[in-house]
mmCIF file of C-alpha atoms in Angstrom:
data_model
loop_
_atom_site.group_PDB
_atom_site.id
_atom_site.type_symbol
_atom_site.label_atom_id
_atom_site.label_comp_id
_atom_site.label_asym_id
_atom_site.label_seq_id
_atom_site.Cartn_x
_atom_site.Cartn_y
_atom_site.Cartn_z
ATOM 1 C CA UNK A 47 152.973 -71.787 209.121
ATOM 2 C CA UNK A 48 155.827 -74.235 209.650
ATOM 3 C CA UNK A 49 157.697 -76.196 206.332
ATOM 4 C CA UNK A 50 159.361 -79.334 206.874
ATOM 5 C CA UNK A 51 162.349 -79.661 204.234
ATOM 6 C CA UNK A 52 164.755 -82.230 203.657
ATOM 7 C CA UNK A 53 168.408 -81.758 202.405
ATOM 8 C CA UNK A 54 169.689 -83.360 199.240
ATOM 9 C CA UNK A 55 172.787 -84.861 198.228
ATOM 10 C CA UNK A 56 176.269 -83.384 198.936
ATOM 11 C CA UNK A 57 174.746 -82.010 202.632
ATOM 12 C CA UNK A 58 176.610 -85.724 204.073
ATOM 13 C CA UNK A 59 179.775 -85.514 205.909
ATOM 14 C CA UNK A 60 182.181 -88.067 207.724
ATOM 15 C CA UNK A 61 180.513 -88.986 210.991
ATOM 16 C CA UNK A 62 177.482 -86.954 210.904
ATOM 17 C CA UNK A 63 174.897 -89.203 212.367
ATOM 18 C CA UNK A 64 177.412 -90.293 215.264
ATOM 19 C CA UNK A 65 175.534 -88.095 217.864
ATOM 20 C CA UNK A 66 171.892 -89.717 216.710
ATOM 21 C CA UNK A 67 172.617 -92.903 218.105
ATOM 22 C CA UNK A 68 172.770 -91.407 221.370
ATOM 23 C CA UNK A 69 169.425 -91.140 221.320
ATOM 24 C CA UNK A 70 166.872 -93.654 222.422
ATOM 25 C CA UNK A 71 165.430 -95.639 219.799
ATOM 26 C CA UNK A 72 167.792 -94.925 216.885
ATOM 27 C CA UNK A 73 170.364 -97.035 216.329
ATOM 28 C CA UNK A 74 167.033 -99.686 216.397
ATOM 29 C CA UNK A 75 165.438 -97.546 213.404
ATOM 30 C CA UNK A 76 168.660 -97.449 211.428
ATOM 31 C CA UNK A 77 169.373 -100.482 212.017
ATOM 32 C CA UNK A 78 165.657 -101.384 210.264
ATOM 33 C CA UNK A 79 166.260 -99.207 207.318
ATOM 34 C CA UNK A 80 169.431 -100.528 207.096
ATOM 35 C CA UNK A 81 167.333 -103.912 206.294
ATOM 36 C CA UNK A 82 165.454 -102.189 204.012
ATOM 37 C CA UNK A 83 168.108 -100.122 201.756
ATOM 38 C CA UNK A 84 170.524 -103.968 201.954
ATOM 39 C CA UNK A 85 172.821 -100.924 203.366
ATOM 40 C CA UNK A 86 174.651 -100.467 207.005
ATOM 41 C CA UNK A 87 173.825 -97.001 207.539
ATOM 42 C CA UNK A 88 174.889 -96.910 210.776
ATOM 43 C CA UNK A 89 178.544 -97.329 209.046
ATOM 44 C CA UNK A 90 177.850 -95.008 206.678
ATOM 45 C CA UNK A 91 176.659 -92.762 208.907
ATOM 46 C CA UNK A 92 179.108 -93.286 211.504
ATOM 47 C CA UNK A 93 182.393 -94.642 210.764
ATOM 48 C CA UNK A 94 183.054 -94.062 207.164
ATOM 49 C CA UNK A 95 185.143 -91.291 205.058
ATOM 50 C CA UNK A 96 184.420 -88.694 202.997
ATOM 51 C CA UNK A 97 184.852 -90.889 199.790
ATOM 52 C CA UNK A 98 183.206 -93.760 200.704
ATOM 53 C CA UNK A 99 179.602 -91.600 201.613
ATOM 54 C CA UNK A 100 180.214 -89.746 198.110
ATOM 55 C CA UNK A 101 179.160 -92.543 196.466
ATOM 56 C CA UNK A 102 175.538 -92.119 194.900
ATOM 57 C CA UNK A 103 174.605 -95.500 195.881
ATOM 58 C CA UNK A 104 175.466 -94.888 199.658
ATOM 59 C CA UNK A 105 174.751 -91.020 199.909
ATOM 60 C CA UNK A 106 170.861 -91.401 198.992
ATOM 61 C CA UNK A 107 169.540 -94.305 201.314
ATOM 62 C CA UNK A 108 171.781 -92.613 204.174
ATOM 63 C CA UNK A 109 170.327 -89.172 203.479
ATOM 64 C CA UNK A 110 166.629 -90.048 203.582
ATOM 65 C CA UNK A 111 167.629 -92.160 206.836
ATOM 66 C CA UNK A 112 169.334 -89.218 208.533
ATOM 67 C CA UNK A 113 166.293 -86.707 207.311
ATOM 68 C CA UNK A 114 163.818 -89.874 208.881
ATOM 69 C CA UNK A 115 165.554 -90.568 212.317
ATOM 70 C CA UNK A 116 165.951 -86.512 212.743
ATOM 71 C CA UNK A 117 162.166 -86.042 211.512
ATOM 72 C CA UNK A 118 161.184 -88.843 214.022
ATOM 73 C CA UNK A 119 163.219 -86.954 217.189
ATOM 74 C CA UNK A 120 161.074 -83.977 216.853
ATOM 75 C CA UNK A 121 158.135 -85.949 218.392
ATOM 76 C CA UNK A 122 154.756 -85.369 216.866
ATOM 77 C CA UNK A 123 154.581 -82.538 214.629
ATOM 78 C CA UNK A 124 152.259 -81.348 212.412
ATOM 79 C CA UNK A 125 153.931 -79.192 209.363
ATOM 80 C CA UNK A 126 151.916 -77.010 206.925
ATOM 81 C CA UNK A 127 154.208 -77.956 204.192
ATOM 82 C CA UNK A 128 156.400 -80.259 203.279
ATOM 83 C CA UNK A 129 159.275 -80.834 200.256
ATOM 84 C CA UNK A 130 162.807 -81.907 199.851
ATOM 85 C CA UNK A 131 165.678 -80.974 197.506
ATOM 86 C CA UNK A 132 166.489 -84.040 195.174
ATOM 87 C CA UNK A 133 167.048 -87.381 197.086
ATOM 88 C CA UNK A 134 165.244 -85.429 199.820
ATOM 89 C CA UNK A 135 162.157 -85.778 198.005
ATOM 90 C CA UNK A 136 161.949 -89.097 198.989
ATOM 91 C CA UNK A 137 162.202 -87.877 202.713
ATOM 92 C CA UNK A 138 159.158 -85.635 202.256
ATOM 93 C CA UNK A 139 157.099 -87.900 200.742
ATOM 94 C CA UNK A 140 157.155 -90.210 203.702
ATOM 95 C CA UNK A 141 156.095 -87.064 206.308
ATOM 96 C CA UNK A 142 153.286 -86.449 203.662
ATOM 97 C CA UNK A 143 152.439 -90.189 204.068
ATOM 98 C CA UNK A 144 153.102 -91.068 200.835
ATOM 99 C CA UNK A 145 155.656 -93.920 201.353
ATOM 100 C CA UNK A 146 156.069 -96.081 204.133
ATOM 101 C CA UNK A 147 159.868 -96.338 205.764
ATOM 102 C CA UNK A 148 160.932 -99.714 203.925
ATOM 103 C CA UNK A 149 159.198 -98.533 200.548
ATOM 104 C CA UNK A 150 161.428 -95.459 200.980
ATOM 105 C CA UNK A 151 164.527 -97.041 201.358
ATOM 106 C CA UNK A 152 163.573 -99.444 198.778
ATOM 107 C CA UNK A 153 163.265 -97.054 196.484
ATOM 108 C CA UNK A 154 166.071 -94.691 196.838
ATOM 109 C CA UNK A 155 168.722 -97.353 197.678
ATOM 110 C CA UNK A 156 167.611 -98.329 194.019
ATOM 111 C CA UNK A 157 167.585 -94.702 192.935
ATOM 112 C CA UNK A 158 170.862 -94.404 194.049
ATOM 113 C CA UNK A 159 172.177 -97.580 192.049
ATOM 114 C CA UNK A 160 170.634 -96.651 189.267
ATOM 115 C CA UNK A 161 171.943 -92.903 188.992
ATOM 116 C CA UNK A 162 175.524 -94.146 189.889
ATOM 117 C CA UNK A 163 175.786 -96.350 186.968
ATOM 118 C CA UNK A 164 174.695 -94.055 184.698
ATOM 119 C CA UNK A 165 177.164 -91.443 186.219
ATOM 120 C CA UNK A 166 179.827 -94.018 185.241
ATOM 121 C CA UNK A 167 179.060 -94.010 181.639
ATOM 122 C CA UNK A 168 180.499 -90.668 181.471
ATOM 123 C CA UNK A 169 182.902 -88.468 183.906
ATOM 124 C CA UNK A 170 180.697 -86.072 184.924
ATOM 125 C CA UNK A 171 180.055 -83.562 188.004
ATOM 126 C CA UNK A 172 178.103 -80.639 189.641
ATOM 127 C CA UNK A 173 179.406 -76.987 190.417
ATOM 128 C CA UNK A 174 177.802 -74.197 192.266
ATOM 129 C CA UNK A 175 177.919 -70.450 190.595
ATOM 130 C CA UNK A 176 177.016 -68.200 193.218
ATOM 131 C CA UNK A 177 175.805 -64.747 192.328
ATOM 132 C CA UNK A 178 175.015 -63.378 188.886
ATOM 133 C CA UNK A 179 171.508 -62.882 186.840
ATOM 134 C CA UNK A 180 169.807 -65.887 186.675
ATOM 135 C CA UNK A 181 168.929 -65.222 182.376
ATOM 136 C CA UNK A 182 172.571 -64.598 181.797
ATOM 137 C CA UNK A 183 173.940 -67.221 183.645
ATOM 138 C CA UNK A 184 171.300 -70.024 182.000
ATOM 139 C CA UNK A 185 172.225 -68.778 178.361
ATOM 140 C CA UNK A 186 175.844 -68.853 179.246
ATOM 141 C CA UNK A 187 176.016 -72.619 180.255
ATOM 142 C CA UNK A 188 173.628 -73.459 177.592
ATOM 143 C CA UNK A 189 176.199 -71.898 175.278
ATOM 144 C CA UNK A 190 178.974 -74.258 177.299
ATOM 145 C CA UNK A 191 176.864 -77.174 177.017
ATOM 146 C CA UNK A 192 175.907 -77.105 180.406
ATOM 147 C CA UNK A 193 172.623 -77.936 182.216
ATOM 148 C CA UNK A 194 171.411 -75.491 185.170
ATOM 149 C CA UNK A 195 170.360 -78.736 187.215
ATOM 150 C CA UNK A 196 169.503 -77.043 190.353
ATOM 151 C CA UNK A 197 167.974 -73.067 190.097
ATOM 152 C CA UNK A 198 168.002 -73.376 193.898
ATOM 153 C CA UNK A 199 167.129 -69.438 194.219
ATOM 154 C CA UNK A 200 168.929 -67.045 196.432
ATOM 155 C CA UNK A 201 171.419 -66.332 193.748
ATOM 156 C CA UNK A 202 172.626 -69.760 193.297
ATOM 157 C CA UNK A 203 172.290 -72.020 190.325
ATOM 158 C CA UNK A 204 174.307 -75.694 189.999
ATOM 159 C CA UNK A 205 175.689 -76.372 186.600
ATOM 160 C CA UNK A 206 176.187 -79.911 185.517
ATOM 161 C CA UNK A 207 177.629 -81.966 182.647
ATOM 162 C CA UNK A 208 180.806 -83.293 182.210
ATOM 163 C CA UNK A 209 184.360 -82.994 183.223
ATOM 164 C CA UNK A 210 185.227 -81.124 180.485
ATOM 165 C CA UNK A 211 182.538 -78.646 180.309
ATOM 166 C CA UNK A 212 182.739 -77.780 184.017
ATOM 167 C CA UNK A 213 186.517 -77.125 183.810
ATOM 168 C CA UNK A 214 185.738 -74.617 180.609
ATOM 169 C CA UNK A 215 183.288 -73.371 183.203
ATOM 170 C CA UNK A 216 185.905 -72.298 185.779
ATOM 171 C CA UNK A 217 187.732 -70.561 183.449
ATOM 172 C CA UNK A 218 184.968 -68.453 181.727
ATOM 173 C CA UNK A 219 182.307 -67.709 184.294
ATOM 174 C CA UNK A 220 179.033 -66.076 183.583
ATOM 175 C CA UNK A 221 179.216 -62.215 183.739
ATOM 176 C CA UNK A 222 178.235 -61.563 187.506
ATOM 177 C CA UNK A 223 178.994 -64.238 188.748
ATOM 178 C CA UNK A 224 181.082 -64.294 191.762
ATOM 179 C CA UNK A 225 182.610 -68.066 192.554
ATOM 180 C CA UNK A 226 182.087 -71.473 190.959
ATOM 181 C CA UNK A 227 182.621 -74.166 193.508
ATOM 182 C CA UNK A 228 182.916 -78.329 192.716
ATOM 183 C CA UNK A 229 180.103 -79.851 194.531
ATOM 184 C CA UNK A 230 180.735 -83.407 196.676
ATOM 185 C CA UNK A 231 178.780 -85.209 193.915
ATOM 186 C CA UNK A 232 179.727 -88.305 192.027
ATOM 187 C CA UNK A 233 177.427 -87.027 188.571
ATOM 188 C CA UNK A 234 175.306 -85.002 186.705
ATOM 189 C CA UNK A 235 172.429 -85.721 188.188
ATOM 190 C CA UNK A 236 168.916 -83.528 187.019
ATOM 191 C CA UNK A 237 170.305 -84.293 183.638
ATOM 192 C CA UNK A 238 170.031 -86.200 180.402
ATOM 193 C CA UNK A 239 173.381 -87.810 181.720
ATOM 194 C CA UNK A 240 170.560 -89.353 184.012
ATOM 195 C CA UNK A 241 168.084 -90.825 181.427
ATOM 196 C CA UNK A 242 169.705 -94.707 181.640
ATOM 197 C CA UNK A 243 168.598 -94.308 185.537
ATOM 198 C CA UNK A 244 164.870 -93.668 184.384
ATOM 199 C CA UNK A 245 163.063 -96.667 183.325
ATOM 200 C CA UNK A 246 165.187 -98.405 186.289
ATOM 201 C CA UNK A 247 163.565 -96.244 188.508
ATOM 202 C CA UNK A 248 159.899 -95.898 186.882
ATOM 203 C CA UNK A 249 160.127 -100.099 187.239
ATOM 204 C CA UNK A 250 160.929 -99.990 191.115
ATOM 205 C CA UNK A 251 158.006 -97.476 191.552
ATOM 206 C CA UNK A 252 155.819 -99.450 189.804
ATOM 207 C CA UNK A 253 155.862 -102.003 192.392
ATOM 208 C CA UNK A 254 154.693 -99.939 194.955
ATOM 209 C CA UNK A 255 151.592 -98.851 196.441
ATOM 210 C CA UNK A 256 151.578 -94.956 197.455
ATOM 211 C CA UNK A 257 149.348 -93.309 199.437
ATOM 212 C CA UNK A 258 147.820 -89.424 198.943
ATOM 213 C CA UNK A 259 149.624 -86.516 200.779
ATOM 214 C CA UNK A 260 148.084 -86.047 204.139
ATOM 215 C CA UNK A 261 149.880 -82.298 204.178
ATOM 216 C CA UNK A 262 150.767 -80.090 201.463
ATOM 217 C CA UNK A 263 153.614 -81.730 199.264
ATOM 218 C CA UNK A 264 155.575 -79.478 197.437
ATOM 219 C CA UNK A 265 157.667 -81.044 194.213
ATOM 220 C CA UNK A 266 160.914 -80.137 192.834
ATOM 221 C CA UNK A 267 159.786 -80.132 188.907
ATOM 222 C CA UNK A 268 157.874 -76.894 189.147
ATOM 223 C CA UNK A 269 157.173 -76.134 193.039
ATOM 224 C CA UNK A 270 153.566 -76.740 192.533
ATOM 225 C CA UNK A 271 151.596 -78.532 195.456
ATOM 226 C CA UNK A 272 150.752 -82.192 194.078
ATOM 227 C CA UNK A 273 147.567 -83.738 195.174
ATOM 228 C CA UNK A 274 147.938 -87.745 194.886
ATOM 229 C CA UNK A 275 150.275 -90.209 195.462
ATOM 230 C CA UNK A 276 150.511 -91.717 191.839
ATOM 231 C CA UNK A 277 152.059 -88.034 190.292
ATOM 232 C CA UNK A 278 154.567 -87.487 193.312
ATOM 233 C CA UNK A 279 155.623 -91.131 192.430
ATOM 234 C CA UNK A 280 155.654 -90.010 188.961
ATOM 235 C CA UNK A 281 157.452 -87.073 189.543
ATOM 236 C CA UNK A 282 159.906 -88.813 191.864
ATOM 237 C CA UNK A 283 160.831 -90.624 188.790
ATOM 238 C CA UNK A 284 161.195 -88.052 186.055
ATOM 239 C CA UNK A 285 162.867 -85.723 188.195
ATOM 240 C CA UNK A 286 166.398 -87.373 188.264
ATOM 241 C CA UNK A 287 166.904 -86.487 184.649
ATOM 242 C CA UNK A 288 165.307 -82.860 184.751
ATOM 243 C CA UNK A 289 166.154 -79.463 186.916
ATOM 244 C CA UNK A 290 165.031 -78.933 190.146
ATOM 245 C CA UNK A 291 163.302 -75.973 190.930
ATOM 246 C CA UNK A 292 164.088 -75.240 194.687
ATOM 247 C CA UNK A 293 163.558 -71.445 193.296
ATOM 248 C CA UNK A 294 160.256 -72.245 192.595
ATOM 249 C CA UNK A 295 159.530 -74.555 195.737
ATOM 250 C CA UNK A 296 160.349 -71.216 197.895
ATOM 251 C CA UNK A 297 158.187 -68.953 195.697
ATOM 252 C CA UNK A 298 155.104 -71.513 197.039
ATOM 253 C CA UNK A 299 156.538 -71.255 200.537
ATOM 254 C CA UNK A 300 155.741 -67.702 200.153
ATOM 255 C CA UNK A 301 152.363 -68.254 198.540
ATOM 256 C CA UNK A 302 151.505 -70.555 201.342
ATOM 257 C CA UNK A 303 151.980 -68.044 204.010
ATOM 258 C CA UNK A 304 154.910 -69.853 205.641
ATOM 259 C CA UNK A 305 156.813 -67.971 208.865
ATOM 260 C CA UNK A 306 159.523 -70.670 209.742
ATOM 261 C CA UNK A 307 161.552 -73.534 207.694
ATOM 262 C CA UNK A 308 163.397 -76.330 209.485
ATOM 263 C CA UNK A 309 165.491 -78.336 208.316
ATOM 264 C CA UNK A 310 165.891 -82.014 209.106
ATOM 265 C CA UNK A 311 169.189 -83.319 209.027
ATOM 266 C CA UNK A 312 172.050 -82.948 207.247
ATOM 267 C CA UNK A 313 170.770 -79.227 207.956
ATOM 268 C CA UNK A 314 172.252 -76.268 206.523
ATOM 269 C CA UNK A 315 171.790 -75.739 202.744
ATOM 270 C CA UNK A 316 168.194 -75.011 202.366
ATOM 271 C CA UNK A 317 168.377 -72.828 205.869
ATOM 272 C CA UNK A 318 171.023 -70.648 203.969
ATOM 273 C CA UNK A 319 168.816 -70.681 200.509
ATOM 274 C CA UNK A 320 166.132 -69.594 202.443
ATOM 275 C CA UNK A 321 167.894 -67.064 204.922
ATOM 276 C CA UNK A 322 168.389 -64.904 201.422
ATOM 277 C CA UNK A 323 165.316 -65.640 199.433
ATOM 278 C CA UNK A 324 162.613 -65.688 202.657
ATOM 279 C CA UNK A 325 163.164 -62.230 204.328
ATOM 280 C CA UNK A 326 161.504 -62.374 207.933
ATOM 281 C CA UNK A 327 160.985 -66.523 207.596
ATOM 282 C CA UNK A 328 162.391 -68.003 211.163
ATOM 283 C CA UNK A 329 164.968 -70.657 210.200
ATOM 284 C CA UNK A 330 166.502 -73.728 211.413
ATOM 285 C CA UNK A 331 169.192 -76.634 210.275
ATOM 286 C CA UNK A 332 168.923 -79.725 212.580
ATOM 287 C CA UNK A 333 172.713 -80.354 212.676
ATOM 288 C CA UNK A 334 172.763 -82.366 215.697
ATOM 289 C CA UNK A 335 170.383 -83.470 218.530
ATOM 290 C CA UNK A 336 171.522 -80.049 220.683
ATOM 291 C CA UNK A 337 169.330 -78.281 218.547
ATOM 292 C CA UNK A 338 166.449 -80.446 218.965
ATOM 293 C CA UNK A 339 165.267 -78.102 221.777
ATOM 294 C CA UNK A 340 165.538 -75.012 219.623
ATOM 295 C CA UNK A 341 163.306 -76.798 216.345
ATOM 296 C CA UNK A 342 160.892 -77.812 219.013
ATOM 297 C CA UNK A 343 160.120 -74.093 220.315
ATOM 298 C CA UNK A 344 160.172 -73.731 216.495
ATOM 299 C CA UNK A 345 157.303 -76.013 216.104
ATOM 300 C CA UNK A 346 155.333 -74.909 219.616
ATOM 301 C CA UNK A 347 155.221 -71.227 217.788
ATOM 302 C CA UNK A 348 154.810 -71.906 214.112
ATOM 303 C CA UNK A 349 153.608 -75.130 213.366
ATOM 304 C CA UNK A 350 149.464 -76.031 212.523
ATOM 305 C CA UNK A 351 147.406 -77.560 215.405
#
């Protein structure tokens, strides 16, 4: 059983989609949901630095393109699962048929928006603690005034709040725990630093018209399989001001039989979350379109007919 999974925010670098547009067809279908975020991803994606794709309100629309154009270069495919970390959620939910392309970049362009201006109320950030006991570490940035926003599994949980707290972070870690590391992120996002964003967001999904997963959807809020288009809408929503639960996304995998994971691009991340916490699951990280050969023998062995 083959799950489709979708990268979130912080997986962008400089250039990344450059090789893409090689490829026939592309640069047309950015190009479209370029129209459809009021965005020039193939900029973005392309020509711009490392500062100017940080940016919330650029990073999200050219995320869910990248995972869209890589998703589309796979041919037809038929996962058993899908789900996405964060912004990525957005990705899955068009596989699962949930969203069509221009209500997706509709929607996260003004996800994006949204979450960067409330990230600019305060000077806030993300950092990775790798290693440690899950219980301890929670306890310990509660004490700091922290949020675990992303238990990601794999012994890896992303702390988030603001300047201040992170940097009394660094300097008194969690017992176990072996590095902190800034994350590439302009807020604390899976936050209350993220409830302004909220009723923006709830409003833009209001106007739209979803449709019910045609393949197993698998949410971020508590890695539970969601049924109808109206609650992963819903859940889209509430999510960017609570935790996501990637931990609990990969317990389902398990649940759901899965044997392979591939990742649609910017791959890497989940790959290396799931190298850890899925013993004897085949993985893959579509980087670039060299591998596209690879993720399709992937598919011919694992995925559902």
């Amino acid at each position: 059983m083959l799950v489709l999974v979708a990268p979130g925010q912080g997986a962008q670098t400089p250039g990344f989609l450059t090789p893409w547009l090689d490829l026939p067809g592309v640069e047309d279908r950015l190009r479209a949901l370029s129209a459809a975020a009021d965005l020039d991803l193939v900029h973005y994606g392309t020509a711009a630095d490392a500062d100017e794709i940080r940016d919330t309100a650029v990073a999200q629309p050219l995320l869910v393109a990248a995972g869209l154009v890589s998703a589309a270069a796979l041919g037809d495919v038929t996962p058993g699962a899908v789900a996405g970390h964060s912004v990525g959620e957005i990705t899955a939910a068009v596989l699962a048929g949930v969203l069509d392309d221009t209500a997706a970049l509709t929607l996260v362009r003004k996800r994006g928006l949204a979450m960067a201006e409330a990230a600019a109320i305060t000077a806030t950030g993300m950092s990775a603690l790798l290693g440690g006991d899950p219980d301890t570490t929670v306890a310990h940035l509660e004490k700091l005034g922290l949020t675990p926003a992303n238990v990601n599994g794999a012994g890896q949980i992303v702390a988030a709040g603001t300047l201040e707290q992170l940097a009394a972070l660094e300097a008194d870690k969690p017992e176990g725990v072996r590095r902190v590391v800034a994350l590439k992120v302009a807020g604390a996002f899976h936050t209350l630093h993220m409830a302004p964003a909220v009723d923006t967001l709830a409003k833009a999904a209001q106007e739209l018209t979803p449709g019910d997963p045609t393949i197993t959807y698998v949410s971020n809020k508590d890695g539970k399989a969601v049924a109808t288009g109206a609650e992963v809408l819903e859940r889209l929503v509430g999510q960017i001001a609570n935790p996501v639960r990637w931990d609990l996304c990969m317990e389902t995998f398990k649940e759901l039989g899965v044997t392979a994971l591939l990742e649609l691009s910017p791959g890497g991340t989940l790959t290396g979350l799931a190298k850890r916490a899925l013993p004897g699951v085949k993985t893959l990280a579509l980087k670039t379109p060299d591998d596209l050969d690879a993720a399709r023998e992937l598919i011919a062995e694992h995925a559902n007919a």
